[in-house]
Short mmCIF file of C-alpha atoms and ligand atoms in Angstrom, two decimals:
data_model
loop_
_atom_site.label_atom_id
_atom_site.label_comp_id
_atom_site.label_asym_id
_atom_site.label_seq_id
_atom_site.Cartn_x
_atom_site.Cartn_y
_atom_site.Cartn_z
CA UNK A 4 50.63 56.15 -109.24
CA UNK A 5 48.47 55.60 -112.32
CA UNK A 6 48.08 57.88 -115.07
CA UNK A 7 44.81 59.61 -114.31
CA UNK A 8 46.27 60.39 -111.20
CA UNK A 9 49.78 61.94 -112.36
CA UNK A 10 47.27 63.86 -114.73
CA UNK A 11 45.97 65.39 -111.91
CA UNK A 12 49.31 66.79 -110.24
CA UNK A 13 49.92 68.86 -113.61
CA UNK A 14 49.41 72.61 -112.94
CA UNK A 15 45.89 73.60 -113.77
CA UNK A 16 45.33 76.44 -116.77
CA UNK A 17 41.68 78.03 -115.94
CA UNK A 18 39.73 79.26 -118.57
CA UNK A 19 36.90 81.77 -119.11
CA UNK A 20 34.74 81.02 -122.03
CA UNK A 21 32.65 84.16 -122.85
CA UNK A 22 30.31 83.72 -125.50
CA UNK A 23 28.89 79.81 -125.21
CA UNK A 24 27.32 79.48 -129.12
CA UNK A 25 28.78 77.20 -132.22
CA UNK A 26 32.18 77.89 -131.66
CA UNK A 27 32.87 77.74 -128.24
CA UNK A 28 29.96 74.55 -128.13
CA UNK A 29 33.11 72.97 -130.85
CA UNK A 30 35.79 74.09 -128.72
CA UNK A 31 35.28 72.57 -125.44
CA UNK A 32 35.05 69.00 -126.92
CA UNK A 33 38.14 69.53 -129.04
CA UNK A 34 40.09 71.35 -125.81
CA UNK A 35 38.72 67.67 -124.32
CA UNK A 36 40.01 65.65 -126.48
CA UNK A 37 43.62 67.44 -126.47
CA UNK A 38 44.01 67.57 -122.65
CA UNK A 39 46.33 64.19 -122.20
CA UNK A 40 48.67 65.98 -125.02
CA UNK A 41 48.47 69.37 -123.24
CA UNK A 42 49.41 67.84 -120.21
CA UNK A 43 52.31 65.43 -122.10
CA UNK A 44 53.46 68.89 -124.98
CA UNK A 45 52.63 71.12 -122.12
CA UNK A 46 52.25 70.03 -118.81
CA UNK A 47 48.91 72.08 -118.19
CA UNK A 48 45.57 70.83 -117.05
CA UNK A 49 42.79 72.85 -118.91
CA UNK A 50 39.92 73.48 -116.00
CA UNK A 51 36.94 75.98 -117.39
CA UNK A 52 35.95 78.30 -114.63
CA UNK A 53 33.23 80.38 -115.99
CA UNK A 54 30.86 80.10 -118.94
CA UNK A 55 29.09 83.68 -119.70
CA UNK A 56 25.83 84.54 -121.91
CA UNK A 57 23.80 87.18 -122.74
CA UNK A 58 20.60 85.40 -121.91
CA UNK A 59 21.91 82.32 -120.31
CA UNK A 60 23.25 84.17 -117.53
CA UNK A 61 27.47 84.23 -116.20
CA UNK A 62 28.86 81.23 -114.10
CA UNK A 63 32.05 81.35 -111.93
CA UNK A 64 33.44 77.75 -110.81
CA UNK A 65 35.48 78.68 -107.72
CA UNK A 66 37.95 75.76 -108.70
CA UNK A 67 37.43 74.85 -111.96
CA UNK A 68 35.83 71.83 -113.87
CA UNK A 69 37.93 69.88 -115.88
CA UNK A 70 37.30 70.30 -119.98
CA UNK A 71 37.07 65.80 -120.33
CA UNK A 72 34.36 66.20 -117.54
CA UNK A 73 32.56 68.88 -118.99
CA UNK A 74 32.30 67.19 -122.52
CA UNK A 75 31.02 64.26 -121.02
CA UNK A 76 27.80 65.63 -119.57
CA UNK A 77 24.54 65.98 -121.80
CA UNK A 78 24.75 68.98 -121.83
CA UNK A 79 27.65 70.93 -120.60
CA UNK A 80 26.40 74.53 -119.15
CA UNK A 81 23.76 72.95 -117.24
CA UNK A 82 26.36 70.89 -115.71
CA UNK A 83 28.35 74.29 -114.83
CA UNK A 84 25.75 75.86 -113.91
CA UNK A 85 24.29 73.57 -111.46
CA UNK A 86 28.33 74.02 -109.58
CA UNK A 87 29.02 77.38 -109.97
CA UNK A 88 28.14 80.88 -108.97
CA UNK A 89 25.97 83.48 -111.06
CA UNK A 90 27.53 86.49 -111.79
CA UNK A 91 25.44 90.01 -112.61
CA UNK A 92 27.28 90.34 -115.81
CA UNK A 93 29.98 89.81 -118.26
CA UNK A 94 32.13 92.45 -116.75
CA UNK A 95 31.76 91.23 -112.80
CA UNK A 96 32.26 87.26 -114.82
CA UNK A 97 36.09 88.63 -115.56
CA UNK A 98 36.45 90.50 -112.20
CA UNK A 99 34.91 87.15 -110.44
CA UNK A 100 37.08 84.62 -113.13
CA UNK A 101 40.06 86.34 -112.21
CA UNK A 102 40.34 86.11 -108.72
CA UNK A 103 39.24 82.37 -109.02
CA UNK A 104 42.63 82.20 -110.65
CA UNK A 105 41.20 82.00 -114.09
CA UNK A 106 44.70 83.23 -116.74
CA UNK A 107 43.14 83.08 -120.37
CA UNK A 108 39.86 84.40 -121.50
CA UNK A 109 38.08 83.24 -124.78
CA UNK A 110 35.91 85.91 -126.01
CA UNK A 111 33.57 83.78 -128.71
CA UNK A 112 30.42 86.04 -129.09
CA UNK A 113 28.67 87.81 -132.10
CA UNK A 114 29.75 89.85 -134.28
CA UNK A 115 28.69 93.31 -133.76
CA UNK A 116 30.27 94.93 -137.14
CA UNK A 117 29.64 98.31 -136.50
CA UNK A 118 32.25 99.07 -133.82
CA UNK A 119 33.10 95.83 -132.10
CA UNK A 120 31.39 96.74 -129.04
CA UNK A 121 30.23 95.34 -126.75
CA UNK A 122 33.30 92.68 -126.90
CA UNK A 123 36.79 95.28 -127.56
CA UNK A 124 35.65 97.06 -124.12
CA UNK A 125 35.35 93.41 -122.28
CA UNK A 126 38.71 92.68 -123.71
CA UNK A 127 40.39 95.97 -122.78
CA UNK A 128 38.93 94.98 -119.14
CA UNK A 129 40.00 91.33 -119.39
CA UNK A 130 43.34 92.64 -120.33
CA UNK A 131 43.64 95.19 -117.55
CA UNK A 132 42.60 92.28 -115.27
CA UNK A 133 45.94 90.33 -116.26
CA UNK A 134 44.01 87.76 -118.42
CA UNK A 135 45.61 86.34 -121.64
CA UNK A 136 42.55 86.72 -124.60
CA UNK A 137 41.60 84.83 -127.33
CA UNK A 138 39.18 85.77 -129.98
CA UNK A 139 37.41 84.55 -132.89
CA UNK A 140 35.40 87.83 -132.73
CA UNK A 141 36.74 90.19 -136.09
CA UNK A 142 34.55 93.22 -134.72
CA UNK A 143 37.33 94.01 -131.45
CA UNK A 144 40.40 93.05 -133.97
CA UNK A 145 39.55 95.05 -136.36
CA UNK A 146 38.71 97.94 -134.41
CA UNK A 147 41.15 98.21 -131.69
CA UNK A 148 43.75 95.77 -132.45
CA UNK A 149 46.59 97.96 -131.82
CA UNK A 150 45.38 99.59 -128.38
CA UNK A 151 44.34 95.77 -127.01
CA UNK A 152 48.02 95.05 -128.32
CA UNK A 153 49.29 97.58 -126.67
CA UNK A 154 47.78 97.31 -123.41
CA UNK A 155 48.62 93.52 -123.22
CA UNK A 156 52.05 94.39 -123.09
CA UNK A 157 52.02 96.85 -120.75
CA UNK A 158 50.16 94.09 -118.50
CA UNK A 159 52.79 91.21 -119.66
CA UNK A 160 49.65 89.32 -121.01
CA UNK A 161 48.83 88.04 -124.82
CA UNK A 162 46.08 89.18 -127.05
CA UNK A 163 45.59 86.25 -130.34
CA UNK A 164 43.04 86.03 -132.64
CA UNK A 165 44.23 83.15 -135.26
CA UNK A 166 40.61 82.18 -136.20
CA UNK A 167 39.01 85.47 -136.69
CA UNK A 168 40.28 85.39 -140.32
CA UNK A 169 40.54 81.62 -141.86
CA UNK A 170 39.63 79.89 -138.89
CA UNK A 171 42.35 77.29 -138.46
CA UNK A 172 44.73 78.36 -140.80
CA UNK A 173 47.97 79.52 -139.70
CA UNK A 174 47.14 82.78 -141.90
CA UNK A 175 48.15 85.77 -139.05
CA UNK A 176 51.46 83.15 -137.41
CA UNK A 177 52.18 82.78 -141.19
CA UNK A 178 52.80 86.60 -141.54
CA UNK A 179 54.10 86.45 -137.94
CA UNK A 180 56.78 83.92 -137.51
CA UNK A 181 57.12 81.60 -140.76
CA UNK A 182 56.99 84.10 -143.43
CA UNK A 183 59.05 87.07 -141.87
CA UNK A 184 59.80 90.11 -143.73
CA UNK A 185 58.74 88.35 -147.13
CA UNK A 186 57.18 91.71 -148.08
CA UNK A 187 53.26 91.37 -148.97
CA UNK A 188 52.02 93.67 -151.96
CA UNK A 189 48.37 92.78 -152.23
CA UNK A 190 46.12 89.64 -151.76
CA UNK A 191 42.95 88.11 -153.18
CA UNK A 192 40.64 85.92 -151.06
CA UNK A 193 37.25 84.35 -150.68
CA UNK A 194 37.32 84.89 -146.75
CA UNK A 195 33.41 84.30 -146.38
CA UNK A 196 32.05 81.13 -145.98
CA UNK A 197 28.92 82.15 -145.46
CA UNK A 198 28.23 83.69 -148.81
CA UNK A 199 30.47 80.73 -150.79
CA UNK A 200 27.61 78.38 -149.72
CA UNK A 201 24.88 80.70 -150.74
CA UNK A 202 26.44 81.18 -154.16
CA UNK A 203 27.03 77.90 -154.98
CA UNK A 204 23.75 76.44 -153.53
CA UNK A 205 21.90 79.22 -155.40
CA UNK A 206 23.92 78.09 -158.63
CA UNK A 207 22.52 74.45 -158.49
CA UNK A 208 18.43 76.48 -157.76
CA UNK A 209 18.39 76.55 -154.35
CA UNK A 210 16.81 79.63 -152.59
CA UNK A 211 18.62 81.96 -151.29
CA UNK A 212 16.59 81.18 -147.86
CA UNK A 213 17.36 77.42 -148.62
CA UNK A 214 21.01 78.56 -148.28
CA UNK A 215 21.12 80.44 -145.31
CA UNK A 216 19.44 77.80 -143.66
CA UNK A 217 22.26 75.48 -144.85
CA UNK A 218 24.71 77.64 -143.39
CA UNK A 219 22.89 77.88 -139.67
CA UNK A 220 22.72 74.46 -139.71
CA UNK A 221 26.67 74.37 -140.45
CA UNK A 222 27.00 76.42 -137.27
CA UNK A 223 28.99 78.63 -140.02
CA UNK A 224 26.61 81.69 -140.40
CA UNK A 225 27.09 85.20 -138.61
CA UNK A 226 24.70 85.61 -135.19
CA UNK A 227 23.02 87.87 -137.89
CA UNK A 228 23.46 86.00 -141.71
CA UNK A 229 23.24 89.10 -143.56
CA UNK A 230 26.36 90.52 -141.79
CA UNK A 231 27.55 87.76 -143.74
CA UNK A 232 25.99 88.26 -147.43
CA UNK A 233 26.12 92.11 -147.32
CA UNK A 234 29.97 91.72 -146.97
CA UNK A 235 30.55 93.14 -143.28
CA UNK A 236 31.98 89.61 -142.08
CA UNK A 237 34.71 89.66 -145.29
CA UNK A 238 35.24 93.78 -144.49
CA UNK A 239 36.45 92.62 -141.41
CA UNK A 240 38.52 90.23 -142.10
CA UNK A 241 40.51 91.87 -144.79
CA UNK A 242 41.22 94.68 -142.42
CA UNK A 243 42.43 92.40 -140.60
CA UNK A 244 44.11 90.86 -143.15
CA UNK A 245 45.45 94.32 -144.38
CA UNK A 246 46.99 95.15 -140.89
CA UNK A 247 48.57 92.11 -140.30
CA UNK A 248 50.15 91.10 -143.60
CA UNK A 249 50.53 94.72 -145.60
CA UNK A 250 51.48 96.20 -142.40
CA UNK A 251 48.26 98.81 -142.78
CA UNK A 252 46.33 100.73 -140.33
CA UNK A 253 43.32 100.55 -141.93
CA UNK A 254 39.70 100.48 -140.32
CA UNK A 255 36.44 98.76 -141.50
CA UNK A 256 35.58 102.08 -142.71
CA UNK A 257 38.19 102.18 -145.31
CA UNK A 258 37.31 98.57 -146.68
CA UNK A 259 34.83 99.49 -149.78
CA UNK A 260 32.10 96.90 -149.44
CA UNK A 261 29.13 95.59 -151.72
CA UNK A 262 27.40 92.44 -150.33
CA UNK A 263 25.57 89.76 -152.63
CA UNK A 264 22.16 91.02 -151.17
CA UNK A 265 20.83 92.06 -154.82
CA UNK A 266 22.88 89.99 -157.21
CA UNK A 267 19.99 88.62 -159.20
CA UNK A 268 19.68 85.07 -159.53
CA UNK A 269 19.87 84.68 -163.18
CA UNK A 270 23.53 86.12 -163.38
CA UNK A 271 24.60 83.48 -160.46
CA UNK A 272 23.59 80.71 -163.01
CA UNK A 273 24.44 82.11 -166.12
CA UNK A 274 28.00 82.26 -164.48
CA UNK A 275 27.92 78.88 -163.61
CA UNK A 276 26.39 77.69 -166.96
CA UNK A 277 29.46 79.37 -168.87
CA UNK A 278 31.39 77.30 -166.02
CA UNK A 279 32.93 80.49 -163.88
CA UNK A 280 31.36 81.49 -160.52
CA UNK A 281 30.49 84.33 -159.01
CA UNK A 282 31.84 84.63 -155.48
CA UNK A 283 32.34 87.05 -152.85
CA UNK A 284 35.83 88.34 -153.44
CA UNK A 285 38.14 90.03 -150.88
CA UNK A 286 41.00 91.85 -152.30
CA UNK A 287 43.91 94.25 -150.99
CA UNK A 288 47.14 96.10 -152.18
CA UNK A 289 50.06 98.16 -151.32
CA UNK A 290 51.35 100.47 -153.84
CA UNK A 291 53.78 103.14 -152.59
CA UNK A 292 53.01 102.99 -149.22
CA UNK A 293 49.25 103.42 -150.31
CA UNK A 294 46.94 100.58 -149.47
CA UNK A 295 43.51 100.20 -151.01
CA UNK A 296 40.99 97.39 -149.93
CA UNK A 297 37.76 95.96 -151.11
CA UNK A 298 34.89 93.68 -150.77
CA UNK A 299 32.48 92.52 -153.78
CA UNK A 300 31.15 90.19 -156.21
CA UNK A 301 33.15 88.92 -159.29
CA UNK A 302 32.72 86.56 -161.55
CA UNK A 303 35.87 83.99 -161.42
CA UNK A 304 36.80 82.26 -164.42
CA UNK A 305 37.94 78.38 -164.20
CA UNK A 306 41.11 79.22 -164.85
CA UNK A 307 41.73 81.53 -161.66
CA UNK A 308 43.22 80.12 -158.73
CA UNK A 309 40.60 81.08 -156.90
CA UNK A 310 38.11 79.24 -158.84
CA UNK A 311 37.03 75.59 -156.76
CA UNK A 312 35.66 73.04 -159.72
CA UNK A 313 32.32 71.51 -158.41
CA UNK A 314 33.80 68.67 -157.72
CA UNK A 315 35.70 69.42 -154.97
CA UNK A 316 34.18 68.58 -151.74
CA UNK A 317 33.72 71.29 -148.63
CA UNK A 318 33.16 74.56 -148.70
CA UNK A 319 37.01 76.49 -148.77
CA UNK A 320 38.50 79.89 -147.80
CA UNK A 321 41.14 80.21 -149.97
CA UNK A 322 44.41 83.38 -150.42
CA UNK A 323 46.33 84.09 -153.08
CA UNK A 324 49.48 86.28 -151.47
CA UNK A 325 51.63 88.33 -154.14
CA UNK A 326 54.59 88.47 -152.35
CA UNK A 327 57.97 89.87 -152.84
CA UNK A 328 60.21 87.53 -151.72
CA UNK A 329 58.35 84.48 -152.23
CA UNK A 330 56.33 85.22 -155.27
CA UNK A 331 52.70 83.90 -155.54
CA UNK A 332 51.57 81.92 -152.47
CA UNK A 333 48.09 80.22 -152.27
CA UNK A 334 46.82 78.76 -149.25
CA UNK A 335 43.19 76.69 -149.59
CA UNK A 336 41.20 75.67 -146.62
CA UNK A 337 39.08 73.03 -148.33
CA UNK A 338 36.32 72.97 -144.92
CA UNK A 339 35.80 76.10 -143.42
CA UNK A 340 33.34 74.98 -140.39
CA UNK A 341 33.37 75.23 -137.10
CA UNK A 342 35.81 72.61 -136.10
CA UNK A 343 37.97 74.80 -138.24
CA UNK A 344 37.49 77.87 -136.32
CA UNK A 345 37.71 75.98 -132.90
CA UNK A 346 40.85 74.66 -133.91
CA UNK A 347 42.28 77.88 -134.33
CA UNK A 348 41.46 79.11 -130.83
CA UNK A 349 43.02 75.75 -129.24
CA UNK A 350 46.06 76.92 -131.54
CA UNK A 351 46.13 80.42 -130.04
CA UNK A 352 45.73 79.13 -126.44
CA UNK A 353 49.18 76.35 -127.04
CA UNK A 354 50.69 79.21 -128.50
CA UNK A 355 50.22 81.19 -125.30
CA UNK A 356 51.01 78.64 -122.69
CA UNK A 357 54.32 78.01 -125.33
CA UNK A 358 55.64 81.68 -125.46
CA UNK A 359 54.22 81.76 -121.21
CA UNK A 360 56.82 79.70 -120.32
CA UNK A 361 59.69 80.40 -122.88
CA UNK A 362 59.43 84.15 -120.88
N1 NAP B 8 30.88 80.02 -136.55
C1 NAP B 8 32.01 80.11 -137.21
O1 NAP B 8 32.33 79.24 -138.04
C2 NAP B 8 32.97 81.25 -136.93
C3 NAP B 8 34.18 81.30 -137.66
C4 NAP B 8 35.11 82.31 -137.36
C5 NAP B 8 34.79 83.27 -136.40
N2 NAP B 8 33.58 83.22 -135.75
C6 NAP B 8 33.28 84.23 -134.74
O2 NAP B 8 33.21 83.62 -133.47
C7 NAP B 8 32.25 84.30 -132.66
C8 NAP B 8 31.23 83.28 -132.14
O3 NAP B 8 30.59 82.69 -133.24
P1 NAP B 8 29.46 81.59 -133.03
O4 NAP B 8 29.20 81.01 -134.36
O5 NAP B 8 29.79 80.74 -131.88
O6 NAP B 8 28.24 82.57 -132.64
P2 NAP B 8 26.82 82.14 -132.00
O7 NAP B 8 26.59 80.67 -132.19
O8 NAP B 8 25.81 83.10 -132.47
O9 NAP B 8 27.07 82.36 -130.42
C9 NAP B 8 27.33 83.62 -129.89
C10 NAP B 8 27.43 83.50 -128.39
O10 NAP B 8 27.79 84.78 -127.86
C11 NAP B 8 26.88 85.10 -126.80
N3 NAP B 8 26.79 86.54 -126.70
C12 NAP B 8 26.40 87.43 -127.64
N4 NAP B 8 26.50 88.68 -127.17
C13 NAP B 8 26.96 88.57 -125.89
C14 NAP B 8 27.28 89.51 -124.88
N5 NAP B 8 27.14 90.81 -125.08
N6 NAP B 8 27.74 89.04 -123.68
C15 NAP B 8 27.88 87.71 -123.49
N7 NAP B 8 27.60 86.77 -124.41
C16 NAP B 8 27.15 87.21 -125.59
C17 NAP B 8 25.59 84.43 -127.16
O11 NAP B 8 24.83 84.30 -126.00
P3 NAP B 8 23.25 83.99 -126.03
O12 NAP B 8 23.11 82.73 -126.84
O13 NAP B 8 22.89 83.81 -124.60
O14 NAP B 8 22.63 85.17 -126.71
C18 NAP B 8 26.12 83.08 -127.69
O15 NAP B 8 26.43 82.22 -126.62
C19 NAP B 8 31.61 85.39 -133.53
O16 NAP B 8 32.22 86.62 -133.24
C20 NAP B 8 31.96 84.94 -134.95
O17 NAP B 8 32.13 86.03 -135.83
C21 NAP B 8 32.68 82.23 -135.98
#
């Protein structure tokens, strides 16, 4: 028997992709071109049986359509659609996904920074339902992480959301598993692509208009760029951030935020003429058991850590930890794009199929 055809003998692992923009649009490829080691690591066969959009309408394949023949096609949710079933809506796409033995669904759409909505309540149904979920969505983390935690173990499912922070960086398994009990006091971080590219396009005289557009063309920009610049996107994050590595219950309320909106162009290059940079700067601590947490523009001297000479290539995320055990810890994601973020959703679904069967 040949090897395409062993291939097909592996048990299949369906998957619901809600949300079918620049992430998910980077995932499926990637999730392509790791299916002959997730069948060899893993012994799974990843089949996608539903893609769901706002406007675009939710599909339901009754068997599933393997991930290497989906990024083949031209274009990959015609293809679906043209096999599948239309669903009403995103909530009837879980119901349907589930009974057409779907196990994991990956939430990918906007951000709605306000409360999270309308993706925590699809993920407290998806979780009801028995689903495993993924998310690169911050809005559900960082409002409801502990109740979606909590209700996926009550229904013996996973909830992970490894690229909702640093995309592919092992930043929330760090805390997790690698770096156990090494006692976190405070961080700093530039957590926001978005605005990193503004800044430092707007340092060399680009517009600021110029810059967004750079960053929609990256696929890196919020649904909604100015979530980005007026510092909701980093807000998130370092609640998340907060919650999961100073072992706070924070919520994006309690994150004091001021975006790069009205920081007026001359001061951006003045910065950068007296070589620092001003960037948008994440930063959290815990001081006797009281955490405070904040989002804003500083100006970062060359001699910071944080500070990335213009030389350097990409545009990074980058964490300094202040740690107890460990001491200072600095962890630098020199490209911060999409195939970053996808990355970290392919890491969250091995990690689920991993602890799956170690149960
Ligand atoms: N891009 C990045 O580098 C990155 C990095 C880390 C995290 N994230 C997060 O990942 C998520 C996806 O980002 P993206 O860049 O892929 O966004 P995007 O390109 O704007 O795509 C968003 C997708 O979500 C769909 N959508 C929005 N609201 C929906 C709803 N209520 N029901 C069903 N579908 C809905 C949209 O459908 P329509 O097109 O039909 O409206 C679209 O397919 C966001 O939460 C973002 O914060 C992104």
């Amino acid at each position: 028997m040949g090897e395409v055809s062993l291939a097909a003998l592996l048990p299949p692992l369906r998957i619901l992709l809600l949300g079918y923009g620049n992430v998910a649009q980077a995932f499926l490829p990637l999730l392509a071109a790791r299916s002959e080691w997730l069948g060899r690591e893993l012994g799974i066969r990843p089949l996608i049986s539903g893609i769901g959009t706002q406007h675009q309408g939710f599909f339901v394949h009754a068997t599933g359509i393997a991930a290497t023949t989906l990024a083949e096609a031209a274009d990959p949710l015609l293809l679906f659609r043209s096999q599948s079933q239309q669903v009403q809506d995103a909530a009837t796409f879980i119901q349907k996904g589930r009974a057409a033995q779907a196990t994991v669904l990956i939430e990918l759409t906007s951000l709605n920074p306000q409360d999270g909505q309308p993706a925590l309540s699809l993920i407290r149904l998806a979780l009801q339902s028995g689903l495993h979920v993924i998310t690169a969505n911050k809005g559900p983390v960082a409002y409801g992480q502990a109740e979606l935690e909590a209700l996926a173990r009550r229904h013996g499912v996973q909830f992970r959301f490894e690229s909702t922070v640093m995309d592919g960086l092992p930043l929330i398994n760090l805390a997790q598993f690698t770096l156990q009990a090494v006692q976190i006091i405070s961080f700093r971080a530039l957590l926001n692509t978005t605005s990193t590219l503004v800044l430092s396009m707007m340092e060399q005289g680009y517009s600021l208009d110029d810059a967004i557009r750079k960053a929609q063309q990256l696929g890196i920009a919020e649904t909604d760029p100015w979530y980005d610049l007026d510092g909701w996107d980093a807000a998130l994050k370092t609640t998340i951030l907060v919650n999961n590595l100073l072992e706070g219950r924070i919520t994006p309320a309690m994150v004091q935020r001021e975006g790069i909106r009205n920081l007026p162009p001359a001061d951006i290059f003045a910065a950068a003429l007296a070589g620092a940079s001003i960037r948008l700067v994440s930063r959290a601590s815990r001081k006797q058991g009281v955490v405070s947490a904040q989002v804003g523009p500083e100006r970062i001297e060359s001699n910071d850590v944080l500070y990335v000479s213009k030389e350097v290539a990409g545009i990074p995320s980058i964490i300094v930890l202040e740690t107890e055990a460990m001491g200072t810890i600095t962890l630098i994601e020199h490209e911060s794009l999409v195939r970053q973020t996808a990355y970290g959703v392919l890491s969250d679904l091995i990690a689920i199929v991993r602890q799956r069967s170690a149960r």
